[in-house]
Amino acid sequence: MNIPPEQAVDDFAKRSGLDDIKTFARVLRIARKSGGDLAGILRRTSEVIGDRIQIKEEILTLTAARRFEQRVMNLVPLFMILYVDFSSPGFFRVMYETLLGRLVMTLCLATYLFALYLSQRISSISL
């Protein structure tokens, strides 16, 4: 394999699709062209990439409780409906047997699905 190290790292970066590896490949390519202190540049780059990874992990740790809370809150309406249905049979009969009840329940379902979508969008953090 007679390929230069920059090309090997570039190919690896393209195949992996990871931003950190792409950044490392760019820095390696620029450092080799400019002829600077390659060891120092690579050391500093690895520190920066390590710091980025640590910050991502900290953010995920700090938001873990909120993401769990969001999942629980998404299930609360379903458990409430099941509880009322089992504790008071027939309570929701009017909601399922009349036209107005079906319209209200359809509206509630649409609102619930929109709230699920919205909570997913809010809790998803792209790092």
XYZ file of C-alpha atoms in Angstrom:
127
model
C 0.000 0.000 0.000
C 1.897 2.979 -1.302
C -0.542 5.690 -0.312
C 0.368 8.757 1.739
C -0.926 8.910 5.340
C -3.120 11.953 4.578
C -4.934 10.070 1.832
C -5.419 7.032 4.076
C -6.889 9.199 6.836
C -9.058 11.073 4.279
C -10.423 7.773 2.971
C -11.074 6.600 6.527
C -12.875 9.871 7.312
C -15.102 9.516 4.238
C -15.992 5.913 5.084
C -16.646 6.589 8.767
C -18.751 9.715 8.292
C -17.673 10.999 11.736
C -17.091 14.742 12.041
C -14.194 14.326 14.461
C -12.295 12.088 12.057
C -13.018 14.478 9.177
C -11.636 17.339 11.277
C -8.556 15.309 12.139
C -7.998 14.475 8.451
C -8.274 18.158 7.490
C -5.842 19.214 10.209
C -3.394 16.476 9.194
C -3.559 17.524 5.540
C -3.030 21.222 6.357
C -0.237 20.497 8.831
C 1.641 18.380 6.295
C 1.303 21.069 3.598
C 2.303 23.965 5.843
C 5.219 22.085 7.360
C 4.475 23.192 10.913
C 5.086 21.320 14.140
C 3.130 18.202 13.156
C 3.400 16.506 16.554
C 2.244 19.615 18.415
C -0.614 20.246 16.006
C -1.808 16.643 16.238
C -1.549 16.708 20.040
C -3.621 19.893 20.235
C -6.160 18.515 17.757
C -6.559 15.338 19.790
C -7.096 17.461 22.927
C -9.792 19.509 21.178
C -11.535 16.377 19.884
C -11.327 14.818 23.363
C -12.840 17.960 24.882
C -15.686 17.889 22.344
C -16.447 14.259 23.186
C -16.399 15.038 26.917
C -18.766 17.996 26.449
C -21.165 15.847 24.403
C -21.199 13.234 27.161
C -21.819 15.892 29.817
C -24.724 17.342 27.844
C -26.262 13.895 27.400
C -25.822 13.210 31.123
C -27.410 16.517 32.108
C -30.395 15.984 29.820
C -30.938 12.294 30.658
C -33.389 13.073 33.475
C -35.444 15.375 31.246
C -35.558 12.810 28.450
C -36.784 10.161 30.911
C -39.347 12.607 32.291
C -40.555 13.275 28.750
C -41.067 9.547 28.128
C -43.025 9.164 31.367
C -45.178 12.201 30.611
C -45.957 10.795 27.169
C -47.402 7.675 28.802
C -49.448 9.419 31.519
C -52.541 10.134 29.347
C -52.729 6.496 28.259
C -52.508 5.240 31.839
C -55.151 7.757 32.932
C -57.568 6.527 30.261
C -56.912 2.892 31.192
C -57.358 3.641 34.905
C -60.669 5.442 34.400
C -61.874 2.741 31.998
C -61.095 -0.077 34.463
C -62.274 1.725 37.603
C -65.496 3.058 36.048
C -66.629 0.765 33.239
C -68.882 2.570 30.803
C -67.572 6.027 31.710
C -66.148 6.538 28.227
C -69.069 4.859 26.457
C -70.523 8.220 25.448
C -67.139 9.143 23.951
C -67.071 6.084 21.701
C -70.732 5.647 20.763
C -71.845 9.172 19.825
C -70.708 11.273 16.897
C -69.726 14.210 19.100
C -67.805 11.877 21.418
C -65.908 10.365 18.506
C -65.034 13.829 17.222
C -63.779 14.879 20.652
C -61.726 11.677 21.038
C -60.284 12.121 17.531
C -59.300 15.679 18.420
C -57.752 14.434 21.668
C -55.811 11.755 19.785
C -54.541 14.306 17.267
C -53.490 16.637 20.088
C -51.755 13.766 21.891
C -49.867 12.720 18.745
C -48.829 16.327 18.116
C -47.602 16.585 21.715
C -45.581 13.371 21.230
C -44.021 14.776 18.075
C -43.288 18.110 19.720
C -41.732 16.531 22.811
C -39.503 14.372 20.607
C -38.329 17.426 18.690
C -37.648 19.375 21.872
C -35.781 16.565 23.619
C -33.644 15.540 20.662
C -30.348 17.383 20.724
C -28.082 17.086 17.738
C -24.499 17.385 18.847
